[in-house]
Short mmCIF file of N, CA and C in Angstrom, two decimals:
data_model
loop_
_atom_site.label_atom_id
_atom_site.label_comp_id
_atom_site.label_asym_id
_atom_site.label_seq_id
_atom_site.Cartn_x
_atom_site.Cartn_y
_atom_site.Cartn_z
N UNK A 1 -31.11 49.19 35.05
CA UNK A 1 -30.89 47.24 34.90
C UNK A 1 -30.21 47.15 35.68
N UNK A 2 -29.78 45.95 36.19
CA UNK A 2 -28.44 44.80 36.21
C UNK A 2 -29.33 43.89 36.36
N UNK A 3 -28.61 43.12 35.07
CA UNK A 3 -29.35 41.41 34.64
C UNK A 3 -27.72 40.59 34.84
N UNK A 4 -27.36 39.66 35.06
CA UNK A 4 -26.64 38.64 35.58
C UNK A 4 -26.71 37.99 34.27
N UNK A 5 -25.82 37.77 33.28
CA UNK A 5 -26.17 36.28 32.35
C UNK A 5 -25.22 35.14 33.48
N UNK A 6 -26.53 34.87 33.35
CA UNK A 6 -25.98 33.00 33.88
C UNK A 6 -26.15 32.12 32.45
N UNK A 7 -23.71 31.30 32.46
CA UNK A 7 -23.90 30.53 31.61
C UNK A 7 -24.41 29.54 32.71
N UNK A 8 -24.73 28.65 31.57
CA UNK A 8 -24.78 27.37 31.83
C UNK A 8 -23.35 26.26 32.58
N UNK A 9 -23.75 25.66 33.40
CA UNK A 9 -22.78 24.88 33.92
C UNK A 9 -22.28 23.51 33.58
N UNK A 10 -20.80 23.36 32.69
CA UNK A 10 -20.32 23.10 31.45
C UNK A 10 -19.85 21.67 32.38
N UNK A 11 -20.37 19.95 32.00
CA UNK A 11 -19.82 18.52 33.19
C UNK A 11 -18.53 18.56 32.00
N UNK A 12 -18.12 17.84 32.63
CA UNK A 12 -16.36 17.29 31.79
C UNK A 12 -16.89 15.59 31.56
N UNK A 13 -17.09 15.17 31.06
CA UNK A 13 -17.01 14.36 29.89
C UNK A 13 -16.40 13.01 31.38
N UNK A 14 -15.76 13.61 32.06
CA UNK A 14 -16.03 11.81 33.35
C UNK A 14 -17.02 12.73 34.95
N UNK A 15 -17.25 13.87 34.48
CA UNK A 15 -18.34 13.88 35.67
C UNK A 15 -18.99 13.62 34.93
N UNK A 16 -19.94 13.77 33.82
CA UNK A 16 -20.79 13.15 33.04
C UNK A 16 -21.41 11.94 33.43
N UNK A 17 -20.05 11.11 33.03
CA UNK A 17 -20.18 9.35 32.84
C UNK A 17 -20.02 9.06 34.21
N UNK A 18 -19.74 9.62 35.35
CA UNK A 18 -19.82 9.45 36.77
C UNK A 18 -21.49 9.26 37.03
N UNK A 19 -21.84 9.88 36.58
CA UNK A 19 -22.73 10.84 37.45
C UNK A 19 -24.49 9.93 36.31
N UNK A 20 -24.10 9.44 35.14
CA UNK A 20 -24.88 8.32 34.67
C UNK A 20 -24.77 7.22 34.27
N UNK A 21 -23.90 7.37 34.88
CA UNK A 21 -23.31 5.20 36.24
C UNK A 21 -23.64 4.88 33.66
N UNK A 22 -22.93 5.34 33.13
CA UNK A 22 -22.13 4.94 32.18
C UNK A 22 -20.89 4.68 31.51
N UNK A 23 -20.69 4.22 30.99
CA UNK A 23 -18.64 3.29 31.05
C UNK A 23 -18.56 5.07 30.62
N UNK A 24 -16.67 5.06 30.82
CA UNK A 24 -16.08 6.24 30.10
C UNK A 24 -15.61 5.63 27.95
N UNK A 25 -15.94 6.43 27.55
CA UNK A 25 -16.12 6.18 26.26
C UNK A 25 -13.55 6.29 26.12
N UNK A 26 -13.09 4.90 25.84
CA UNK A 26 -11.99 5.77 25.71
C UNK A 26 -11.00 6.43 24.47
N UNK A 27 -10.24 7.10 24.64
CA UNK A 27 -10.69 8.41 23.29
C UNK A 27 -9.98 7.34 22.62
N UNK A 28 -9.51 8.06 21.61
CA UNK A 28 -8.77 7.42 20.03
C UNK A 28 -8.00 7.94 20.57
N UNK A 29 -6.59 6.59 19.75
CA UNK A 29 -5.12 6.92 20.31
C UNK A 29 -4.69 7.49 19.29
N UNK A 30 -4.16 8.97 19.86
CA UNK A 30 -3.93 9.42 18.64
C UNK A 30 -3.16 9.31 16.95
N UNK A 31 -2.93 9.98 16.01
CA UNK A 31 -2.76 9.21 14.10
C UNK A 31 -1.19 9.05 14.45
N UNK A 32 -0.37 8.19 13.65
CA UNK A 32 0.83 7.30 14.25
C UNK A 32 1.71 8.86 13.63
N UNK A 33 2.87 9.14 14.06
CA UNK A 33 3.64 10.12 13.85
C UNK A 33 4.59 9.43 12.44
N UNK A 34 4.82 9.43 11.18
CA UNK A 34 6.17 8.68 10.61
C UNK A 34 6.79 9.80 9.77
N UNK A 35 8.35 8.87 10.15
CA UNK A 35 9.01 9.96 9.55
C UNK A 35 9.19 10.55 8.48
N UNK A 36 9.78 11.77 7.86
CA UNK A 36 9.95 12.16 6.67
C UNK A 36 11.31 11.33 6.01
N UNK A 37 10.96 11.64 5.01
CA UNK A 37 12.35 11.77 3.92
C UNK A 37 13.29 12.31 3.78
N UNK A 38 14.36 12.67 3.66
CA UNK A 38 15.18 13.50 3.23
C UNK A 38 15.84 13.29 2.19
N UNK A 39 15.16 12.55 1.05
CA UNK A 39 15.34 12.54 -0.67
C UNK A 39 14.66 12.67 -1.07
N UNK A 40 13.79 13.71 -1.57
CA UNK A 40 12.40 13.18 -2.58
C UNK A 40 12.81 11.28 -3.08
N UNK A 41 11.28 10.78 -3.12
CA UNK A 41 10.51 9.66 -2.91
C UNK A 41 10.64 9.55 -4.20
N UNK A 42 9.92 9.34 -5.32
CA UNK A 42 8.93 8.32 -6.79
C UNK A 42 8.57 7.29 -6.47
N UNK A 43 7.69 6.50 -7.03
CA UNK A 43 7.06 5.67 -6.54
C UNK A 43 6.13 4.95 -8.39
N UNK A 44 7.22 4.43 -8.28
CA UNK A 44 6.44 3.54 -9.56
C UNK A 44 5.48 2.79 -9.63
N UNK A 45 3.74 2.83 -9.59
CA UNK A 45 3.02 2.15 -8.53
C UNK A 45 2.21 1.43 -10.74
N UNK A 46 2.54 -0.73 -9.88
CA UNK A 46 2.05 -0.84 -11.62
C UNK A 46 1.41 -2.32 -11.53
N UNK A 47 -0.11 -2.46 -12.17
CA UNK A 47 -0.85 -2.73 -12.14
C UNK A 47 -1.28 -3.81 -13.04
N UNK A 48 -1.90 -4.55 -12.70
CA UNK A 48 -2.57 -5.30 -13.71
C UNK A 48 -3.98 -5.36 -13.71
N UNK A 49 -4.76 -5.39 -15.44
CA UNK A 49 -6.00 -4.71 -15.72
C UNK A 49 -6.63 -6.37 -15.47
N UNK A 50 -6.29 -7.67 -14.99
CA UNK A 50 -6.74 -8.00 -15.01
C UNK A 50 -7.36 -8.45 -13.88
N UNK A 51 -8.83 -8.61 -13.39
CA UNK A 51 -9.75 -8.45 -12.57
C UNK A 51 -9.87 -7.03 -11.66
N UNK A 52 -9.40 -5.49 -12.40
CA UNK A 52 -9.03 -4.26 -12.27
C UNK A 52 -10.47 -4.14 -10.74
N UNK A 53 -11.65 -4.53 -11.27
CA UNK A 53 -12.32 -4.18 -10.25
C UNK A 53 -11.88 -4.32 -8.84
N UNK A 54 -11.31 -5.44 -8.58
CA UNK A 54 -10.52 -6.31 -7.22
C UNK A 54 -9.33 -5.57 -7.08
N UNK A 55 -8.70 -5.14 -7.80
CA UNK A 55 -7.21 -4.82 -8.02
C UNK A 55 -6.91 -3.40 -7.28
N UNK A 56 -7.31 -2.54 -8.05
CA UNK A 56 -8.02 -1.28 -8.39
C UNK A 56 -7.61 -0.88 -6.38
N UNK A 57 -8.00 -1.91 -5.48
CA UNK A 57 -8.80 -1.71 -4.51
C UNK A 57 -7.04 -1.74 -3.16
N UNK A 58 -6.21 -1.94 -4.19
CA UNK A 58 -4.64 -1.83 -3.31
C UNK A 58 -4.08 -0.49 -3.68
N UNK A 59 -4.61 -0.29 -5.04
CA UNK A 59 -3.92 0.50 -5.45
C UNK A 59 -4.73 2.24 -4.36
N UNK A 60 -5.75 2.26 -4.92
CA UNK A 60 -6.48 3.34 -3.82
C UNK A 60 -5.48 3.07 -1.89
N UNK A 61 -5.88 1.56 -1.83
CA UNK A 61 -5.27 2.21 -0.27
C UNK A 61 -3.88 2.23 -0.55
N UNK A 62 -3.37 1.72 -1.19
CA UNK A 62 -2.07 2.39 -1.41
C UNK A 62 -1.93 3.49 -0.91
N UNK A 63 -2.62 4.68 -2.07
CA UNK A 63 -2.12 6.00 -2.20
C UNK A 63 -2.70 6.16 -0.80
N UNK A 64 -3.35 6.27 -0.07
CA UNK A 64 -4.27 6.69 0.87
C UNK A 64 -2.88 6.66 2.02
N UNK A 65 -2.77 5.38 2.20
CA UNK A 65 -1.06 5.30 3.01
C UNK A 65 0.40 5.68 2.80
N UNK A 66 0.93 5.37 1.53
CA UNK A 66 1.63 6.46 1.43
C UNK A 66 1.36 8.09 0.73
N UNK A 67 0.83 8.48 1.46
CA UNK A 67 0.88 9.43 1.45
C UNK A 67 1.17 10.58 3.07
N UNK A 68 -0.34 9.56 2.88
CA UNK A 68 -0.07 10.00 5.16
C UNK A 68 1.96 8.83 5.88
N UNK A 69 2.78 8.44 4.73
CA UNK A 69 4.33 8.15 4.92
C UNK A 69 5.10 9.68 4.28
N UNK A 70 4.05 10.19 3.46
CA UNK A 70 5.01 11.71 3.43
C UNK A 70 5.56 11.34 1.91
N UNK A 71 4.73 10.40 1.09
CA UNK A 71 4.61 10.32 -0.36
C UNK A 71 3.89 10.62 -1.13
N UNK A 72 3.25 11.85 -1.66
CA UNK A 72 2.24 12.31 -2.68
C UNK A 72 1.59 11.92 -3.17
N UNK A 73 0.58 11.73 -3.50
CA UNK A 73 -0.21 10.79 -4.70
C UNK A 73 0.47 11.96 -5.52
N UNK A 74 1.26 13.08 -5.72
CA UNK A 74 1.78 13.79 -7.31
C UNK A 74 3.52 12.60 -7.55
N UNK A 75 3.91 11.71 -6.61
CA UNK A 75 5.63 11.43 -6.40
C UNK A 75 5.07 10.47 -7.08
N UNK A 76 3.72 9.92 -7.51
CA UNK A 76 3.62 8.38 -7.01
C UNK A 76 2.70 8.50 -9.17
N UNK A 77 3.90 7.57 -10.00
CA UNK A 77 3.13 7.17 -10.95
C UNK A 77 2.78 6.34 -11.16
N UNK A 78 1.32 5.91 -12.00
CA UNK A 78 0.21 5.09 -12.19
C UNK A 78 0.67 3.92 -13.46
N UNK A 79 0.95 2.73 -13.85
CA UNK A 79 1.15 1.81 -15.13
C UNK A 79 -0.55 1.01 -15.34
N UNK A 80 -0.74 0.61 -15.57
CA UNK A 80 -1.62 -0.57 -16.41
C UNK A 80 -0.70 -1.72 -17.19
N UNK A 81 -0.64 -2.97 -16.66
CA UNK A 81 -0.67 -3.74 -18.50
C UNK A 81 -1.79 -4.78 -18.18
N UNK A 82 -1.85 -5.70 -19.39
CA UNK A 82 -2.70 -6.36 -19.32
C UNK A 82 -3.15 -7.56 -18.30
N UNK A 83 -1.31 -7.71 -17.79
CA UNK A 83 -2.64 -8.97 -16.72
C UNK A 83 -0.83 -9.19 -15.58
N UNK A 84 -0.59 -9.80 -14.57
CA UNK A 84 0.64 -9.98 -13.73
C UNK A 84 1.73 -10.39 -14.53
N UNK A 85 1.44 -11.22 -14.76
CA UNK A 85 2.54 -11.48 -16.92
C UNK A 85 3.29 -10.69 -17.18
N UNK A 86 2.72 -9.75 -17.62
CA UNK A 86 3.86 -8.62 -17.43
C UNK A 86 4.06 -7.39 -17.17
N UNK A 87 3.44 -7.82 -15.37
CA UNK A 87 4.63 -6.81 -15.12
C UNK A 87 6.08 -6.69 -14.72
N UNK A 88 6.99 -7.47 -14.78
CA UNK A 88 8.33 -7.95 -14.77
C UNK A 88 8.74 -7.07 -16.33
N UNK A 89 8.42 -6.88 -16.71
CA UNK A 89 9.44 -6.31 -17.54
C UNK A 89 9.52 -5.01 -17.88
N UNK A 90 7.60 -4.62 -17.12
CA UNK A 90 7.98 -3.01 -16.87
C UNK A 90 8.06 -2.77 -15.67
N UNK A 91 8.64 -3.18 -14.83
CA UNK A 91 8.88 -2.87 -13.59
C UNK A 91 11.00 -3.10 -13.74
N UNK A 92 11.23 -3.93 -14.79
CA UNK A 92 12.43 -3.99 -14.71
C UNK A 92 13.05 -2.30 -16.14
N UNK A 93 11.73 -1.83 -16.77
CA UNK A 93 12.62 -0.72 -17.69
C UNK A 93 12.57 0.65 -16.19
N UNK A 94 10.98 0.68 -15.76
CA UNK A 94 10.64 1.68 -15.71
C UNK A 94 12.12 1.59 -14.62
N UNK A 95 12.61 0.45 -14.02
CA UNK A 95 14.16 0.78 -12.54
C UNK A 95 15.37 0.96 -13.33
N UNK A 96 14.84 0.36 -13.72
CA UNK A 96 16.67 1.03 -15.80
C UNK A 96 16.41 2.47 -15.86
N UNK A 97 15.57 3.25 -15.32
CA UNK A 97 15.09 4.81 -16.21
C UNK A 97 15.60 4.97 -15.53
N UNK A 98 16.45 4.94 -13.55
CA UNK A 98 17.51 5.37 -12.38
C UNK A 98 15.95 6.78 -12.00
N UNK A 99 14.65 6.94 -12.75
CA UNK A 99 13.84 7.73 -12.02
C UNK A 99 12.97 7.41 -10.70
N UNK A 100 12.71 5.54 -10.67
CA UNK A 100 12.62 5.50 -9.50
C UNK A 100 12.65 5.20 -8.26
N UNK A 101 12.45 5.73 -7.13
CA UNK A 101 13.63 4.58 -6.22
C UNK A 101 13.34 3.55 -5.41
N UNK A 102 11.43 3.45 -6.07
CA UNK A 102 10.84 1.59 -5.62
C UNK A 102 10.29 1.98 -6.49
N UNK A 103 9.43 1.18 -6.81
CA UNK A 103 8.47 -0.01 -7.11
C UNK A 103 7.33 -0.64 -6.52
N UNK A 104 6.04 -0.85 -6.68
CA UNK A 104 5.26 -1.99 -6.49
C UNK A 104 4.60 -1.97 -7.17
N UNK A 105 4.27 -3.85 -6.96
CA UNK A 105 3.35 -4.64 -8.19
C UNK A 105 1.82 -4.85 -7.61
N UNK A 106 1.05 -4.64 -8.34
CA UNK A 106 -0.31 -5.24 -8.58
C UNK A 106 -0.93 -6.37 -8.99
N UNK A 107 -1.15 -7.02 -8.43
CA UNK A 107 -1.89 -7.81 -9.66
C UNK A 107 -2.42 -8.95 -8.74
N UNK A 108 -4.37 -10.02 -8.97
CA UNK A 108 -4.48 -10.59 -8.72
C UNK A 108 -4.08 -12.06 -10.05
N UNK A 109 -3.76 -13.78 -9.19
CA UNK A 109 -3.55 -14.75 -10.90
C UNK A 109 -4.58 -15.45 -10.11
N UNK A 110 -4.90 -15.41 -10.75
CA UNK A 110 -6.12 -16.76 -10.38
C UNK A 110 -6.45 -18.08 -11.30
N UNK A 111 -6.68 -19.20 -10.87
CA UNK A 111 -6.75 -20.52 -11.65
C UNK A 111 -8.40 -20.56 -12.81
N UNK A 112 -7.62 -20.32 -13.15
CA UNK A 112 -8.54 -20.37 -14.78
C UNK A 112 -9.11 -21.96 -15.31
N UNK A 113 -7.85 -22.39 -14.95
CA UNK A 113 -9.04 -23.86 -15.64
C UNK A 113 -8.33 -24.56 -16.44
N UNK A 114 -7.21 -23.70 -17.56
CA UNK A 114 -6.68 -23.95 -17.85
C UNK A 114 -5.10 -24.77 -17.78
N UNK A 115 -4.26 -23.66 -16.98
CA UNK A 115 -3.69 -23.70 -17.28
C UNK A 115 -2.64 -23.38 -15.57
N UNK A 116 -2.32 -23.94 -15.32
CA UNK A 116 -1.43 -23.50 -13.12
C UNK A 116 -1.22 -22.08 -12.55
N UNK A 117 -2.12 -22.04 -12.55
CA UNK A 117 -2.11 -20.92 -12.70
C UNK A 117 -0.75 -20.43 -11.33
N UNK A 118 -0.18 -21.59 -10.16
CA UNK A 118 0.56 -20.90 -9.21
C UNK A 118 1.93 -21.09 -10.79
N UNK A 119 2.47 -21.22 -11.13
CA UNK A 119 3.69 -21.18 -12.45
C UNK A 119 3.37 -20.27 -12.63
N UNK A 120 2.42 -19.26 -12.88
CA UNK A 120 2.43 -17.85 -13.44
C UNK A 120 2.65 -16.47 -12.53
N UNK A 121 1.67 -17.00 -10.84
CA UNK A 121 2.13 -16.36 -10.09
C UNK A 121 3.95 -17.00 -9.48
N UNK A 122 4.59 -17.90 -9.46
CA UNK A 122 5.61 -18.10 -9.25
C UNK A 122 6.36 -17.17 -9.69
N UNK A 123 6.73 -17.60 -11.14
CA UNK A 123 7.06 -16.96 -11.89
C UNK A 123 7.24 -15.13 -12.11
N UNK A 124 6.33 -14.41 -12.06
CA UNK A 124 6.08 -13.02 -11.93
C UNK A 124 6.65 -12.98 -10.47
N UNK A 125 6.67 -13.64 -9.55
CA UNK A 125 7.20 -12.75 -8.38
C UNK A 125 8.69 -13.47 -8.03
N UNK A 126 9.29 -14.47 -9.17
CA UNK A 126 10.10 -14.44 -8.69
C UNK A 126 10.84 -13.56 -10.47
N UNK A 127 10.74 -13.59 -11.17
CA UNK A 127 11.50 -12.29 -12.18
C UNK A 127 11.34 -11.37 -11.24
N UNK A 128 9.96 -10.12 -9.94
CA UNK A 128 10.10 -9.54 -9.27
C UNK A 128 11.43 -8.93 -9.07
N UNK A 129 11.31 -10.39 -7.12
CA UNK A 129 13.06 -10.14 -6.90
C UNK A 129 14.46 -9.83 -8.22
N UNK A 130 14.14 -10.60 -9.14
CA UNK A 130 15.41 -10.66 -10.00
C UNK A 130 15.68 -9.12 -10.34
N UNK A 131 14.48 -8.43 -11.33
CA UNK A 131 14.84 -6.98 -10.58
C UNK A 131 15.65 -5.83 -9.74
N UNK A 132 14.10 -6.41 -9.01
CA UNK A 132 15.18 -5.58 -7.43
C UNK A 132 16.43 -5.89 -7.25
N UNK A 133 17.06 -7.17 -7.76
CA UNK A 133 18.44 -7.49 -7.95
C UNK A 133 19.58 -6.80 -8.18
N UNK A 134 19.43 -6.93 -9.36
CA UNK A 134 19.71 -6.62 -11.18
C UNK A 134 19.93 -5.03 -10.59
N UNK A 135 18.28 -3.86 -10.44
CA UNK A 135 19.16 -3.13 -10.63
C UNK A 135 19.60 -2.46 -9.08
N UNK A 136 19.09 -3.02 -8.21
CA UNK A 136 19.02 -2.33 -6.70
C UNK A 136 18.03 -1.51 -6.74
N UNK A 137 16.81 -1.44 -7.67
CA UNK A 137 15.58 -0.99 -7.26
C UNK A 137 14.52 -1.09 -6.34
N UNK A 138 13.88 -1.52 -5.20
CA UNK A 138 12.79 -2.04 -4.45
C UNK A 138 12.05 -2.45 -5.45
N UNK A 139 11.72 -3.75 -5.44
CA UNK A 139 10.47 -4.04 -5.96
C UNK A 139 9.33 -4.41 -5.14
N UNK A 140 8.25 -3.96 -5.35
CA UNK A 140 6.94 -4.50 -3.48
C UNK A 140 5.74 -5.32 -4.65
N UNK A 141 5.93 -6.10 -4.36
CA UNK A 141 4.34 -7.48 -4.50
C UNK A 141 3.88 -6.82 -3.43
N UNK A 142 2.26 -6.46 -4.05
CA UNK A 142 0.81 -6.92 -3.85
C UNK A 142 0.13 -8.36 -5.28
N UNK A 143 1.07 -8.97 -5.64
CA UNK A 143 0.64 -9.43 -6.70
C UNK A 143 0.22 -10.79 -5.90
N UNK A 144 -1.43 -10.90 -5.87
CA UNK A 144 -2.32 -12.43 -5.34
C UNK A 144 -2.51 -13.79 -5.87
N UNK A 145 -2.10 -14.71 -5.62
CA UNK A 145 -2.13 -15.92 -6.16
C UNK A 145 -3.47 -16.45 -4.96
N UNK A 146 -5.06 -16.18 -5.03
CA UNK A 146 -5.37 -17.05 -3.92
C UNK A 146 -5.70 -18.64 -4.43
N UNK A 147 -5.73 -18.96 -3.54
CA UNK A 147 -6.16 -20.76 -3.35
C UNK A 147 -7.20 -20.85 -3.93
N UNK A 148 -8.11 -20.30 -3.66
CA UNK A 148 -9.47 -20.81 -4.80
C UNK A 148 -10.25 -19.65 -4.91
N UNK A 149 -10.40 -19.53 -6.63
CA UNK A 149 -10.89 -17.95 -6.69
C UNK A 149 -11.96 -18.03 -7.42
N UNK A 150 -13.39 -17.64 -7.14
CA UNK A 150 -14.77 -17.90 -8.34
C UNK A 150 -15.21 -16.81 -8.48
N UNK A 151 -15.46 -16.81 -9.55
CA UNK A 151 -16.54 -15.86 -10.08
C UNK A 151 -17.58 -15.46 -9.76
N UNK A 152 -17.41 -15.54 -8.42
CA UNK A 152 -19.19 -14.94 -7.78
C UNK A 152 -19.17 -13.03 -7.49
N UNK A 153 -20.07 -13.26 -6.56
CA UNK A 153 -19.44 -11.87 -6.09
C UNK A 153 -19.51 -11.12 -4.69
N UNK A 154 -18.70 -13.18 -3.63
CA UNK A 154 -18.90 -12.95 -2.59
C UNK A 154 -17.63 -13.27 -2.61
N UNK A 155 -17.08 -13.68 -3.47
CA UNK A 155 -15.51 -13.50 -4.18
C UNK A 155 -15.00 -12.46 -4.16
N UNK A 156 -15.91 -11.41 -5.03
CA UNK A 156 -14.54 -10.57 -5.66
C UNK A 156 -14.83 -9.52 -4.35
N UNK A 157 -15.81 -9.50 -3.25
CA UNK A 157 -16.29 -8.77 -2.52
C UNK A 157 -15.22 -9.25 -1.14
N UNK A 158 -14.95 -10.26 -1.44
CA UNK A 158 -13.98 -11.21 -0.48
C UNK A 158 -12.96 -10.41 -0.76
N UNK A 159 -12.11 -10.19 -2.43
CA UNK A 159 -10.70 -10.11 -2.02
C UNK A 159 -10.31 -8.78 -2.67
N UNK A 160 -12.08 -7.98 -2.32
CA UNK A 160 -11.87 -6.40 -2.91
C UNK A 160 -11.66 -6.11 -1.71
N UNK A 161 -11.30 -6.59 -0.52
CA UNK A 161 -11.42 -6.41 1.05
C UNK A 161 -10.03 -6.40 1.19
N UNK A 162 -9.57 -7.63 0.95
CA UNK A 162 -8.47 -7.37 1.23
C UNK A 162 -7.31 -6.89 0.55
N UNK A 163 -7.68 -6.86 -1.35
CA UNK A 163 -7.12 -6.16 -1.46
C UNK A 163 -6.45 -4.45 -0.53
N UNK A 164 -7.84 -4.34 -0.47
CA UNK A 164 -7.57 -2.94 0.48
C UNK A 164 -6.22 -2.97 1.79
N UNK A 165 -6.78 -4.18 2.53
CA UNK A 165 -5.25 -4.55 3.66
C UNK A 165 -3.39 -4.96 2.97
N UNK A 166 -4.31 -5.30 1.34
CA UNK A 166 -2.87 -5.30 1.12
C UNK A 166 -2.38 -4.33 0.97
N UNK A 167 -2.71 -3.55 0.04
CA UNK A 167 -2.57 -1.89 -0.21
C UNK A 167 -2.12 -0.95 0.49
N UNK A 168 -2.40 -0.99 1.87
CA UNK A 168 -1.96 -0.94 3.35
C UNK A 168 -0.74 -0.93 2.98
N UNK A 169 -0.61 -2.56 3.50
CA UNK A 169 0.88 -2.65 3.82
C UNK A 169 1.66 -3.55 3.66
N UNK A 170 1.20 -3.40 1.48
CA UNK A 170 2.69 -2.99 0.73
C UNK A 170 3.19 -1.45 0.85
N UNK A 171 1.58 -0.12 0.87
CA UNK A 171 2.89 0.96 1.03
C UNK A 171 3.57 1.10 2.61
N UNK A 172 2.79 0.37 4.15
CA UNK A 172 4.35 0.25 4.61
C UNK A 172 5.92 -0.16 4.08
N UNK A 173 5.02 -1.65 4.37
CA UNK A 173 6.66 -0.89 4.20
C UNK A 173 7.33 -1.34 2.91
N UNK A 174 6.62 -0.69 1.64
CA UNK A 174 7.76 0.35 0.65
C UNK A 174 8.28 1.55 1.14
N UNK A 175 7.34 2.12 3.12
CA UNK A 175 8.07 3.53 2.67
C UNK A 175 8.88 3.04 4.38
N UNK A 176 8.67 2.16 4.84
CA UNK A 176 9.51 1.97 5.62
C UNK A 176 11.41 1.27 5.50
N UNK A 177 11.18 1.00 3.88
CA UNK A 177 12.24 0.01 3.44
C UNK A 177 13.17 1.09 2.71
N UNK A 178 12.46 2.53 1.88
CA UNK A 178 12.91 3.55 1.44
C UNK A 178 13.53 4.15 3.03
N UNK A 179 12.60 4.88 3.61
CA UNK A 179 13.78 4.98 4.36
C UNK A 179 15.20 4.11 5.03
N UNK A 180 15.23 3.19 5.53
CA UNK A 180 16.23 2.39 5.51
C UNK A 180 17.08 2.14 4.54
N UNK A 181 16.54 2.08 3.46
CA UNK A 181 17.79 2.54 2.25
C UNK A 181 18.85 4.12 2.65
N UNK A 182 17.89 5.01 3.08
CA UNK A 182 18.09 6.22 3.13
C UNK A 182 19.25 6.21 3.81
N UNK A 183 19.33 5.07 5.73
CA UNK A 183 20.01 5.16 6.78
C UNK A 183 21.42 4.90 5.84
N UNK A 184 21.27 3.54 5.60
CA UNK A 184 21.83 2.73 4.77
C UNK A 184 23.07 3.57 4.01
N UNK A 185 21.99 3.80 2.51
CA UNK A 185 23.24 4.56 2.07
C UNK A 185 24.24 6.12 2.17
N UNK A 186 23.42 6.72 3.05
CA UNK A 186 24.11 7.54 3.91
C UNK A 186 25.06 7.12 4.75
N UNK A 187 24.64 6.21 5.71
CA UNK A 187 26.19 5.64 6.86
C UNK A 187 27.34 4.83 4.94
N UNK A 188 26.32 4.24 4.48
CA UNK A 188 27.84 3.64 3.05
C UNK A 188 28.46 4.76 2.80
N UNK A 189 27.52 6.12 2.66
CA UNK A 189 28.84 7.11 1.98
C UNK A 189 29.10 8.71 2.52
N UNK A 190 29.53 7.69 4.42
CA UNK A 190 29.43 8.57 5.39
C UNK A 190 31.36 7.87 6.01
N UNK A 191 30.79 6.27 5.24
CA UNK A 191 32.07 5.74 5.27
C UNK A 191 31.90 4.17 6.44
N UNK A 192 29.98 5.12 6.96
CA UNK A 192 30.32 4.08 8.72
C UNK A 192 29.75 2.93 8.18
N UNK A 193 29.44 2.01 7.48
CA UNK A 193 29.22 0.70 6.51
C UNK A 193 29.92 0.48 5.35
N UNK A 194 30.65 -0.10 4.61
CA UNK A 194 32.22 -0.57 4.31
C UNK A 194 31.25 -2.07 3.04
#
């Protein structure tokens, strides 16, 4: 008995689209390829516990993005402090250990109605800048000060989503700066930049 197996005709996606009249669906762009580091990196992530449910979105997004940029979760140490005001001292002590190639700070400074929250935010940001200039360990800030924040579900949800964006942005800034410093330090060591 001689049987011939007939394979179903396979049409390409473009043939199907042409015959059905449906528009072509564009292919997703390839995932970006990030450069690898020459030397191992270690990052400290210091997070305030004030509004933890909002701020932790930054940490989660940061960890995902920094891993895509070749710094594994095991290379990131997490530290939690009561509020944003306590972040600079922790950042300074961590930088002085020389264990970390970068420090990331995340917090939310809101208007509590009793004090001017802008003063706290300004003090924290200035102190973080001082830490990086004194120690030459880069410090990145995702310490945010919304102009208006209300203890409502709508504001919490808005800022949770915003902190996801900030987590990705601070991971990008951290990785790019570490690559830049790695190149610069290599040039200094080679006598190219003096």
